[in-house]
Coordinates of N, CA, C and O in Angstrom, one line a residue:
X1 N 41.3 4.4 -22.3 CA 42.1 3.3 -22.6 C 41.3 2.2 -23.3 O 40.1 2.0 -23.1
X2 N 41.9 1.7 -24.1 CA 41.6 0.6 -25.1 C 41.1 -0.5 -24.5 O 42.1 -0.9 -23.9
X3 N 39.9 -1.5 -24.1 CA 39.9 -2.9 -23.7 C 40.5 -3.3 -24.8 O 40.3 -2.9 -25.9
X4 N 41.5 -4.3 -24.1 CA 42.2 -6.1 -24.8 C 41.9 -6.8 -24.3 O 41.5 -6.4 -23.3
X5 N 41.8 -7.9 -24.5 CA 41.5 -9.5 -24.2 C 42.2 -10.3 -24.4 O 42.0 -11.0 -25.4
X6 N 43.4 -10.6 -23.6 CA 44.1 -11.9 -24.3 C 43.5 -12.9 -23.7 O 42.9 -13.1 -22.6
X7 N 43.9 -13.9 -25.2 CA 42.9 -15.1 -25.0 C 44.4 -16.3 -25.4 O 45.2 -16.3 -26.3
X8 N 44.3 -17.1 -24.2 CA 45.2 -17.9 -24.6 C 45.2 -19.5 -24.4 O 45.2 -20.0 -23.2
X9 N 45.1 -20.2 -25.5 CA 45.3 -21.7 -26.0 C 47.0 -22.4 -25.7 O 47.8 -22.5 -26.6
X10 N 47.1 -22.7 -24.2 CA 48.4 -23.0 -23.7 C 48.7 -24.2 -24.3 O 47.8 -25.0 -24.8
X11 N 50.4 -24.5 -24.3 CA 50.8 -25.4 -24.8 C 51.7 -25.5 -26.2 O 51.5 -24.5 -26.9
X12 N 52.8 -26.3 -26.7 CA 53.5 -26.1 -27.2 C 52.6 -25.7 -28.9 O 53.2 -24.8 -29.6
X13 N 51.6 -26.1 -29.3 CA 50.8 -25.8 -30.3 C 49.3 -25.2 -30.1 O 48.3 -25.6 -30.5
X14 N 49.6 -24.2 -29.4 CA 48.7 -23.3 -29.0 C 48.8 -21.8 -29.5 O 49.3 -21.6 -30.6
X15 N 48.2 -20.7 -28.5 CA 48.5 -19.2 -29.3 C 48.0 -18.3 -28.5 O 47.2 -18.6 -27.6
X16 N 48.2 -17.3 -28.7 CA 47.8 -16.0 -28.5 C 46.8 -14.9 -29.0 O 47.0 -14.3 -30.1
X17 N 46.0 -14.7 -28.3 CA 45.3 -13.5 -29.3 C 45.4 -12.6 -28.7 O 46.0 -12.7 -27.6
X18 N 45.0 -11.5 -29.1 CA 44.4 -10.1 -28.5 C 43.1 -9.9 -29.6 O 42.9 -10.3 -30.7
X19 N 42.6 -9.1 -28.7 CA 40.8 -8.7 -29.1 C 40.5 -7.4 -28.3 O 40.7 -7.2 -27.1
X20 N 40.0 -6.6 -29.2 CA 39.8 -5.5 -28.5 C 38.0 -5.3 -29.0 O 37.6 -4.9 -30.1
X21 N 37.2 -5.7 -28.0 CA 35.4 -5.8 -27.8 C 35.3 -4.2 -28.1 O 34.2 -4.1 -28.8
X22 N 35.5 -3.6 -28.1 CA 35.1 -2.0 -28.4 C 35.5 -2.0 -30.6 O 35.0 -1.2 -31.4
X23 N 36.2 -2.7 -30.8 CA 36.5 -2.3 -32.4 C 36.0 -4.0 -33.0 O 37.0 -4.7 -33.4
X24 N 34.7 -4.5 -33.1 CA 34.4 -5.4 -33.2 C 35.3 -6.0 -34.9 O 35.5 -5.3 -35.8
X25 N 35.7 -7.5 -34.7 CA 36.2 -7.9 -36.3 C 37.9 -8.0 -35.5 O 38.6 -9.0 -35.5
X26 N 38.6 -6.7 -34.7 CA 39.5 -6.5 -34.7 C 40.3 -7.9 -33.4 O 40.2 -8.1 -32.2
X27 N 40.9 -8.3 -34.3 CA 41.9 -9.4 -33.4 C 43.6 -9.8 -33.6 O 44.1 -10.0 -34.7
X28 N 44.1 -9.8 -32.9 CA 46.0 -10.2 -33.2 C 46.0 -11.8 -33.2 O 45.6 -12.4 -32.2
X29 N 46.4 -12.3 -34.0 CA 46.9 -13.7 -33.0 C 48.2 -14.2 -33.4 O 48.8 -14.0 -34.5
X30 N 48.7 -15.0 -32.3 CA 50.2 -15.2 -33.1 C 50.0 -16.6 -32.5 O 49.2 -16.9 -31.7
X31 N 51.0 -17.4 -33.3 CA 51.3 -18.7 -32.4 C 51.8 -18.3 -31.0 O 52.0 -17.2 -30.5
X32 N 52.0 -19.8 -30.3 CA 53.0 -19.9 -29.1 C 54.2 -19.6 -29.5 O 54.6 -20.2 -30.4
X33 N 55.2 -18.4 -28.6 CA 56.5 -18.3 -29.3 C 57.2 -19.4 -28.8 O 56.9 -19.5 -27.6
X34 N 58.2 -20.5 -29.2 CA 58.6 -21.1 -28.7 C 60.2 -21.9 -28.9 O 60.3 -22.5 -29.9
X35 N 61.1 -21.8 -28.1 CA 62.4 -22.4 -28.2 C 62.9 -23.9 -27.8 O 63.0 -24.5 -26.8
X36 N 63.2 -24.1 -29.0 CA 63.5 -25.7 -28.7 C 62.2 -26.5 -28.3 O 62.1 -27.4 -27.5
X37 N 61.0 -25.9 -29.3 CA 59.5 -26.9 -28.5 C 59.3 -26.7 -27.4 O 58.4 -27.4 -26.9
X38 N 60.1 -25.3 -26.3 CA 59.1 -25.1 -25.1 C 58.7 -23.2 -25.1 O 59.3 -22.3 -25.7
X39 N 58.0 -23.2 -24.5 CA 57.3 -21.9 -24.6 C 58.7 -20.6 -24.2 O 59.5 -20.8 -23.2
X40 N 58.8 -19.8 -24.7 CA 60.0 -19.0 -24.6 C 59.3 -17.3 -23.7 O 59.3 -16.1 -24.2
X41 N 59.1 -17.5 -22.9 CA 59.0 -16.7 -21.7 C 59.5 -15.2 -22.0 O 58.7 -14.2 -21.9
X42 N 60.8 -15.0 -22.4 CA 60.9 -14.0 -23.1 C 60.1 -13.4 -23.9 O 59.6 -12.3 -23.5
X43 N 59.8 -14.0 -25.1 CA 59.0 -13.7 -26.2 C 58.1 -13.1 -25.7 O 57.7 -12.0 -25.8
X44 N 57.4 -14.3 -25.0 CA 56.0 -13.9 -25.1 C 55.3 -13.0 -23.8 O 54.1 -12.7 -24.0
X45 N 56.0 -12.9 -22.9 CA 56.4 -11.5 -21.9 C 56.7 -10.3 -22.9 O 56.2 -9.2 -22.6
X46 N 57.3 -10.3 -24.1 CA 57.5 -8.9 -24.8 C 56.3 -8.8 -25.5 O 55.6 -7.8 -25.4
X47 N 55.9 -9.9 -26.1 CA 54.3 -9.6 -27.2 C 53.4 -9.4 -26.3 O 52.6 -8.8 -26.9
X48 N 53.0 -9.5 -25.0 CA 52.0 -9.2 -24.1 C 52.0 -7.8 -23.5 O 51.0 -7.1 -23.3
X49 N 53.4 -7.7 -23.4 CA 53.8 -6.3 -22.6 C 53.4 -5.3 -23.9 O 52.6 -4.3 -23.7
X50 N 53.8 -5.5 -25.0 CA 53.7 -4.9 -26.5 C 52.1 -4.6 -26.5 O 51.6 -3.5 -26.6
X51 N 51.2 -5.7 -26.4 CA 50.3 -5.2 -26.5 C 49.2 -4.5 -25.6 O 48.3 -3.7 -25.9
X52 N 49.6 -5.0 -24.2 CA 49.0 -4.1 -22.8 C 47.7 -4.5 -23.0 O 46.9 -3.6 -23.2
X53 N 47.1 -5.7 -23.1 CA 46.1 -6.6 -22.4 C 45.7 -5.5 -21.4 O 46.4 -4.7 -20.9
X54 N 44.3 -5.8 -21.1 CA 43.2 -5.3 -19.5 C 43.2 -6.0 -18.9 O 43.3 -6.0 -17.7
X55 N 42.9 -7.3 -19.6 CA 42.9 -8.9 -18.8 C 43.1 -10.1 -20.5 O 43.3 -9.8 -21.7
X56 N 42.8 -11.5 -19.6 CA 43.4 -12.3 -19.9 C 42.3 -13.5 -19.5 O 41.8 -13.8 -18.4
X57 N 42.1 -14.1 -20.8 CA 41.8 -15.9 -20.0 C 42.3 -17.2 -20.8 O 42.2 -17.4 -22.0
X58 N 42.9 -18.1 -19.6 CA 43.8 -18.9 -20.3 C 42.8 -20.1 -20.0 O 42.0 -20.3 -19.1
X59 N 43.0 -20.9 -21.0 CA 41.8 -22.3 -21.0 C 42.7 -23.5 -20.1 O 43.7 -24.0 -20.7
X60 N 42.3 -23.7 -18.8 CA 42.2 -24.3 -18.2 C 42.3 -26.0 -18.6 O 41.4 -26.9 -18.7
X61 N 43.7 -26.1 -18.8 CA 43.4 -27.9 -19.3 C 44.3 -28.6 -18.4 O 45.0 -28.0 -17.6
X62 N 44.2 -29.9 -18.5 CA 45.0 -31.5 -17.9 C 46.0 -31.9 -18.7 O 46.4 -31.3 -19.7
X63 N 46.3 -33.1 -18.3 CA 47.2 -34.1 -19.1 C 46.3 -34.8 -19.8 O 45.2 -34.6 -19.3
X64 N 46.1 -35.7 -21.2 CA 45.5 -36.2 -22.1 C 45.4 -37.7 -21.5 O 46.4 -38.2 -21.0
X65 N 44.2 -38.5 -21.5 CA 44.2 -39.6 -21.5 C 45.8 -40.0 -22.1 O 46.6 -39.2 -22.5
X66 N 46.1 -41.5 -22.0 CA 47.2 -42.1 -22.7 C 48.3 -41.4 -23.2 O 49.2 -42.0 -23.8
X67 N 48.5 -39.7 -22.8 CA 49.7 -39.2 -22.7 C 51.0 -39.3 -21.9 O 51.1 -38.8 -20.8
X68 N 52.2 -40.0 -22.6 CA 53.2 -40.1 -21.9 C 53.8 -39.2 -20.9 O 53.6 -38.0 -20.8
X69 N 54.8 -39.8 -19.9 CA 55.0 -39.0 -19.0 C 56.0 -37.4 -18.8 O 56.1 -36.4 -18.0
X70 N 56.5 -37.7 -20.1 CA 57.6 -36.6 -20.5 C 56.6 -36.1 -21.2 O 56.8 -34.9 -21.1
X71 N 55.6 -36.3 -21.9 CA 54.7 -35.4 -22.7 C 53.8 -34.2 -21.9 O 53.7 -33.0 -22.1
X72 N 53.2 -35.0 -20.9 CA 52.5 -34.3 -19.6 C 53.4 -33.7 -19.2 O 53.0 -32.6 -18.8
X73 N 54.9 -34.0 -18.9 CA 55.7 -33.2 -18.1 C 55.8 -31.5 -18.8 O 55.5 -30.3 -18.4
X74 N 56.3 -31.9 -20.0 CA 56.4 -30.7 -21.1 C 55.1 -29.7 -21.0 O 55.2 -28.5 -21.1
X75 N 53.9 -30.6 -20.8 CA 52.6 -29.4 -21.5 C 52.5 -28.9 -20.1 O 52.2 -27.8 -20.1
X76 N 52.7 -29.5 -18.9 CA 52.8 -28.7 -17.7 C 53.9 -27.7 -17.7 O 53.8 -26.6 -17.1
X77 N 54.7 -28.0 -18.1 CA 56.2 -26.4 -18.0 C 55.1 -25.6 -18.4 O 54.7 -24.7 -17.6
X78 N 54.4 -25.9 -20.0 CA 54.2 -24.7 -20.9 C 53.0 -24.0 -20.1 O 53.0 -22.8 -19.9
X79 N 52.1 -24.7 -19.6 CA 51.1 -24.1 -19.0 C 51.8 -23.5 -17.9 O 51.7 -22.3 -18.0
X80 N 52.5 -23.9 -16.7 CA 53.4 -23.0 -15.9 C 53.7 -21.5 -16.0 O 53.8 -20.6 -15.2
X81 N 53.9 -21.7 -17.3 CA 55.3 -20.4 -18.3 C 54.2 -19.3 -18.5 O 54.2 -18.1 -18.2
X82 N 53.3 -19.9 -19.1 CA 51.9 -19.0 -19.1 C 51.6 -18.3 -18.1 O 51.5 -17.1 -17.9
X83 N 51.3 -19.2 -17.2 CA 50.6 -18.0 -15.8 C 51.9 -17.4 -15.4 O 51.9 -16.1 -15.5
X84 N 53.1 -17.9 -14.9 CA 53.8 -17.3 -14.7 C 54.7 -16.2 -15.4 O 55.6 -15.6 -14.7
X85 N 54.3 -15.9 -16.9 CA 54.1 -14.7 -17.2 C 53.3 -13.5 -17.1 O 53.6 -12.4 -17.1
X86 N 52.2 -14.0 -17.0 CA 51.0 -13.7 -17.1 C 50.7 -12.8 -15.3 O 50.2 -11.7 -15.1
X87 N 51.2 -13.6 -14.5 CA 51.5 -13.1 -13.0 C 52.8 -11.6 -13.0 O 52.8 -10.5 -12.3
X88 N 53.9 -12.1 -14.0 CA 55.3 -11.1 -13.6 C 54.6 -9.9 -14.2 O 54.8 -8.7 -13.9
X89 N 53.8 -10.2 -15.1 CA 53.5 -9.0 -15.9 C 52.2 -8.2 -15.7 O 51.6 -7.4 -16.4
X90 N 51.8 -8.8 -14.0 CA 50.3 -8.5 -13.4 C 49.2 -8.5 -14.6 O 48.6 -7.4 -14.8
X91 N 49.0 -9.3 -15.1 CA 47.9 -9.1 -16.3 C 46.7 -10.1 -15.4 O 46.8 -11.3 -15.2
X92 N 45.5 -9.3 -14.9 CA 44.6 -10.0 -14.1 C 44.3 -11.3 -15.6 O 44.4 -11.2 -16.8
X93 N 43.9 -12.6 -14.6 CA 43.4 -13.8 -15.7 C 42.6 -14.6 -15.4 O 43.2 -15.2 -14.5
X94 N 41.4 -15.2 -15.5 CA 40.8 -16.0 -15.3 C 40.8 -17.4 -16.1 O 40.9 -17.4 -17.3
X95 N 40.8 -18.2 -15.3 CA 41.0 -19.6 -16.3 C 39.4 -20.3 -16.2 O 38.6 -20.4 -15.2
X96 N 39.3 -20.9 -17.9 CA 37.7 -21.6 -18.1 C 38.2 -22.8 -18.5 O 39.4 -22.8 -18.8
X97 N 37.5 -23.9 -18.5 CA 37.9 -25.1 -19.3 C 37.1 -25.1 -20.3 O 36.0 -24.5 -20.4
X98 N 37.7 -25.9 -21.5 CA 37.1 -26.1 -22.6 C 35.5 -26.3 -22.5 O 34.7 -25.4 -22.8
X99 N 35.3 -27.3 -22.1 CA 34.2 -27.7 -22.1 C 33.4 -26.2 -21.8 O 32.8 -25.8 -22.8
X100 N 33.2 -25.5 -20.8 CA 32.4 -24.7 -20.7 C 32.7 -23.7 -21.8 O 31.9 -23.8 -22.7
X101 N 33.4 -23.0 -22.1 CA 33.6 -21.9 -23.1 C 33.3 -22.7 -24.4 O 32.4 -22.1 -25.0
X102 N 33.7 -23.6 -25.0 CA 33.1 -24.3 -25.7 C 31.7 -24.3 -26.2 O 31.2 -23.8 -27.2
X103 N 31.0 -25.1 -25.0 CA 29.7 -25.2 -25.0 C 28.7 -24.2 -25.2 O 27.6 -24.4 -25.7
X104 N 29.2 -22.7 -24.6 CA 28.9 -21.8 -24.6 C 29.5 -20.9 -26.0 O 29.0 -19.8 -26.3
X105 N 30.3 -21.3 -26.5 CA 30.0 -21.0 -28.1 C 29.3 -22.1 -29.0 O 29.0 -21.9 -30.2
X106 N 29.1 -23.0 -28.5 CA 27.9 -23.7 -29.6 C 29.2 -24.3 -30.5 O 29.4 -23.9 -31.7
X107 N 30.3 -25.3 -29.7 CA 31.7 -26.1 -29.9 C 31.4 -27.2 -29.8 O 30.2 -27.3 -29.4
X108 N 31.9 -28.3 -29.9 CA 32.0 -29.4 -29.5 C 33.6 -29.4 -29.7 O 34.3 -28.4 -29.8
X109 N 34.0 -30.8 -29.6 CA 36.0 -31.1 -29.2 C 36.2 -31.3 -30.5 O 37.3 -31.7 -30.7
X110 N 35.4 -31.0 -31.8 CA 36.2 -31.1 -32.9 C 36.8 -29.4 -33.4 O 36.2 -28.3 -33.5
X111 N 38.5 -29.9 -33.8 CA 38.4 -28.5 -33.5 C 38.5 -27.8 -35.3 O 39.4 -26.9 -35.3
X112 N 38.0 -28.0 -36.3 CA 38.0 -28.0 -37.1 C 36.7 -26.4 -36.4 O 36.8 -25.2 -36.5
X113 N 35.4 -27.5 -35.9 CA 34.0 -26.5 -35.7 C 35.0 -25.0 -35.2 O 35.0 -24.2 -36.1
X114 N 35.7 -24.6 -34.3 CA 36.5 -23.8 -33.7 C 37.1 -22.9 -35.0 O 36.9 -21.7 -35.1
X115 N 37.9 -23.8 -35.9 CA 38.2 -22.7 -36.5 C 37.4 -22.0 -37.8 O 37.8 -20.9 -38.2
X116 N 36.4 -22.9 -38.3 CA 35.3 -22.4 -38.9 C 34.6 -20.9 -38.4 O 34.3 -19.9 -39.0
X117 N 34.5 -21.4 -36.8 CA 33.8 -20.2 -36.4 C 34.8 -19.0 -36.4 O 34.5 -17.9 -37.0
X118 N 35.8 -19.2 -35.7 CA 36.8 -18.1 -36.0 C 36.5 -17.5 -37.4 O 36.0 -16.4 -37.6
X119 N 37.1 -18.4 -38.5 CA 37.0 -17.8 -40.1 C 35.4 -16.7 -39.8 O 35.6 -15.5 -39.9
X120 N 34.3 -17.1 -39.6 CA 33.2 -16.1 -39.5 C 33.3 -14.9 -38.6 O 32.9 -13.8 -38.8
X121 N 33.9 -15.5 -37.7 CA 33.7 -14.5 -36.2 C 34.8 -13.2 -36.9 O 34.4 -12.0 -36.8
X122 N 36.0 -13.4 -37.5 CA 37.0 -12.7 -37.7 C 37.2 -12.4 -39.0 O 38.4 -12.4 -39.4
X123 N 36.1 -12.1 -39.9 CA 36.7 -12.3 -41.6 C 38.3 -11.5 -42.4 O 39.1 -11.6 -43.3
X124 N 38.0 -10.7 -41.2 CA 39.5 -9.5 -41.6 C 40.4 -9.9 -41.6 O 41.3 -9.4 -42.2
X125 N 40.5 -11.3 -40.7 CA 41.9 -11.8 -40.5 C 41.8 -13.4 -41.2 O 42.6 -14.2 -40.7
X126 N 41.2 -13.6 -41.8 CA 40.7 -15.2 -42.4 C 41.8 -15.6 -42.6 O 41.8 -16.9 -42.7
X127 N 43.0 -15.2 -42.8 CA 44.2 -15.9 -43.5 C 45.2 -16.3 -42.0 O 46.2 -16.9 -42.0
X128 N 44.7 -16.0 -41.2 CA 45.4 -16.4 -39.6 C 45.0 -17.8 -39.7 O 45.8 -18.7 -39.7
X129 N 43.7 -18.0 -39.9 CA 43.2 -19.3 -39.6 C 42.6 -20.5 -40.7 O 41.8 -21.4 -40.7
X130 N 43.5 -19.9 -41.5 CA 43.4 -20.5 -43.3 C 44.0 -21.7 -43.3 O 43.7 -22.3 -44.3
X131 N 44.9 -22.4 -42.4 CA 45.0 -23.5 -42.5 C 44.4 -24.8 -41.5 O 43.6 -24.6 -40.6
X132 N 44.7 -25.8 -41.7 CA 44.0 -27.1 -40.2 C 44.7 -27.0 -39.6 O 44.2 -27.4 -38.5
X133 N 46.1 -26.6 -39.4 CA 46.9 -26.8 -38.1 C 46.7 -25.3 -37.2 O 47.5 -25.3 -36.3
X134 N 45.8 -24.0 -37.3 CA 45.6 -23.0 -37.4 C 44.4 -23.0 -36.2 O 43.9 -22.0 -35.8
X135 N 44.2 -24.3 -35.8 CA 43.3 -24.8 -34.9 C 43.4 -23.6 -33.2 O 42.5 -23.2 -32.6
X136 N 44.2 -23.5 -33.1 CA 45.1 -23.4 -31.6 C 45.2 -21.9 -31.8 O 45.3 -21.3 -30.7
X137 N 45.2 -21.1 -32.7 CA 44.8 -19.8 -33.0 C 43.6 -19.3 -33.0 O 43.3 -18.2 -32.6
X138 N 42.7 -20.3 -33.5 CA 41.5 -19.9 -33.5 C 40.8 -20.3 -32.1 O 39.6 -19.8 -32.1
X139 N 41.0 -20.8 -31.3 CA 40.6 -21.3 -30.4 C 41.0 -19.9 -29.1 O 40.2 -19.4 -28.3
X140 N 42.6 -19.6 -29.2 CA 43.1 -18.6 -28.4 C 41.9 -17.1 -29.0 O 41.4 -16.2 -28.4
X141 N 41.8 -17.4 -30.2 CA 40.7 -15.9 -30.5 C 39.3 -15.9 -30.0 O 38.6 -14.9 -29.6
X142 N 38.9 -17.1 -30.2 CA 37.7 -17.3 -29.6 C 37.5 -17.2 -28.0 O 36.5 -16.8 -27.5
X143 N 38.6 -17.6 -27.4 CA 38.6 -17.7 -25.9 C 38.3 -16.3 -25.6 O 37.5 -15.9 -24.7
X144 N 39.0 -15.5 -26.6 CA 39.1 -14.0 -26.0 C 37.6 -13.0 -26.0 O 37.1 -12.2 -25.2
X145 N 36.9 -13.6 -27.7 CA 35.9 -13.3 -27.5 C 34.7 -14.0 -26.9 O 33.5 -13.6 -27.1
X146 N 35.0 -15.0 -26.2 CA 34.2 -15.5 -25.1 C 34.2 -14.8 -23.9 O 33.2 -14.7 -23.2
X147 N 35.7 -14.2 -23.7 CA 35.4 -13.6 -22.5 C 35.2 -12.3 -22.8 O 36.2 -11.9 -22.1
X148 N 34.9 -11.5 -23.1 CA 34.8 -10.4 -23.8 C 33.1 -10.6 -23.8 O 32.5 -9.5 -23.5
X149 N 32.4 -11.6 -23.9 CA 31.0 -11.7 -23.6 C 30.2 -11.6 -22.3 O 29.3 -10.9 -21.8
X150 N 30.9 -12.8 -22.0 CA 31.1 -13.5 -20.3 C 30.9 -12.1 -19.1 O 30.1 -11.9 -18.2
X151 N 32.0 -11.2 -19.4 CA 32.5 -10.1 -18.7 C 31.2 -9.3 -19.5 O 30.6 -8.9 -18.5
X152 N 30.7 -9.0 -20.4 CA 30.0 -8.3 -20.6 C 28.6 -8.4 -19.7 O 28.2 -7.5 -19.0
X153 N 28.0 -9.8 -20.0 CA 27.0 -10.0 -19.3 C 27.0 -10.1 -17.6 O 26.1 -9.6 -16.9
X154 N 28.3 -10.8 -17.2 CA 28.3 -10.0 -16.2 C 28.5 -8.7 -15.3 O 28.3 -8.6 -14.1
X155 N 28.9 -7.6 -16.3 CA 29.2 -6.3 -15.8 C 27.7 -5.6 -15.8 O 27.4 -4.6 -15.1
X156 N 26.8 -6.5 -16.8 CA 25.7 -5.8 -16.8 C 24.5 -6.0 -16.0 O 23.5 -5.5 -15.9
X157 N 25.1 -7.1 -15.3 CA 24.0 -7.9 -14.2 C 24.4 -7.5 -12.9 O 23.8 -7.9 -11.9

């Protein structure tokens, strides 16, 4: 069996990857599928099931300083919709926060540095992450190949 990695950047402008650490370069990413601006559970239950992930890590985030209360309300559904697919569809997942996965790719919060590295990390697919709003893709690919390391160095210790 194939390792996958989904790597997922929750939220209405977020995304999905897959990564498979055995065919190095090789990565999927899509946006968040989403209806009416909220995450579409359907969809993205079929693109996960489609691709049969081994595991999964979803980046662990909050509400934003100075974020309104319907704004927070919304980015909590989407983060919900995530695990809670992620659970119907038993996909084992661990959740990191930015900051550490980040830091541990040599990131800071600008996310510009994120998708630069993506464009290097992933040249085959450069055109996923060819634009600035492409941020949230590159971030979901990176997550993946963060844990795809993480799990490495731990399986070997």
């Amino acid at each position: 069996m194939t390792r996958c990695i989904l790597g997922i950047d929750p939220g209405a402008s977020g995304a999905i990857a897959f990564y498979f650490p055995d065919v190095p370069g090789r990565v999927s990413v899509d946006d968040m599928p989403l209806v009416n601006g909220s995450v579409c559970c359907v969809t993205l239950a079929h693109r996960i099931a489609q691709m049969g992930p081994t595991e999964a890590i979803v980046e662990l985030v909050g509400s934003m300083p100075k974020q309104g209360v319907s704004s927070t309300f919304k980015f909590g559904a989407s983060v919900g919709a995530v695990h809670g697919v992620l659970g119907a569809l038993a996909v084992p997942y661990a959740l990191v926060t930015p900051g550490k996965w980040k830091r541990r790719m040599g990131l800071g919060s600008d996310k510009e540095q994120a998708r630069a590295l993506a464009l290097r990390t992933f040249p085959a697919v450069a055109e996923k992450f060819s634009r600035k709003k492409d941020h949230g893709r590159a971030e979901a690919a990176l997550l993946a190949y963060y844990a795809a390391h993480i799990m490495n160095e731990r399986d070997a210790a």
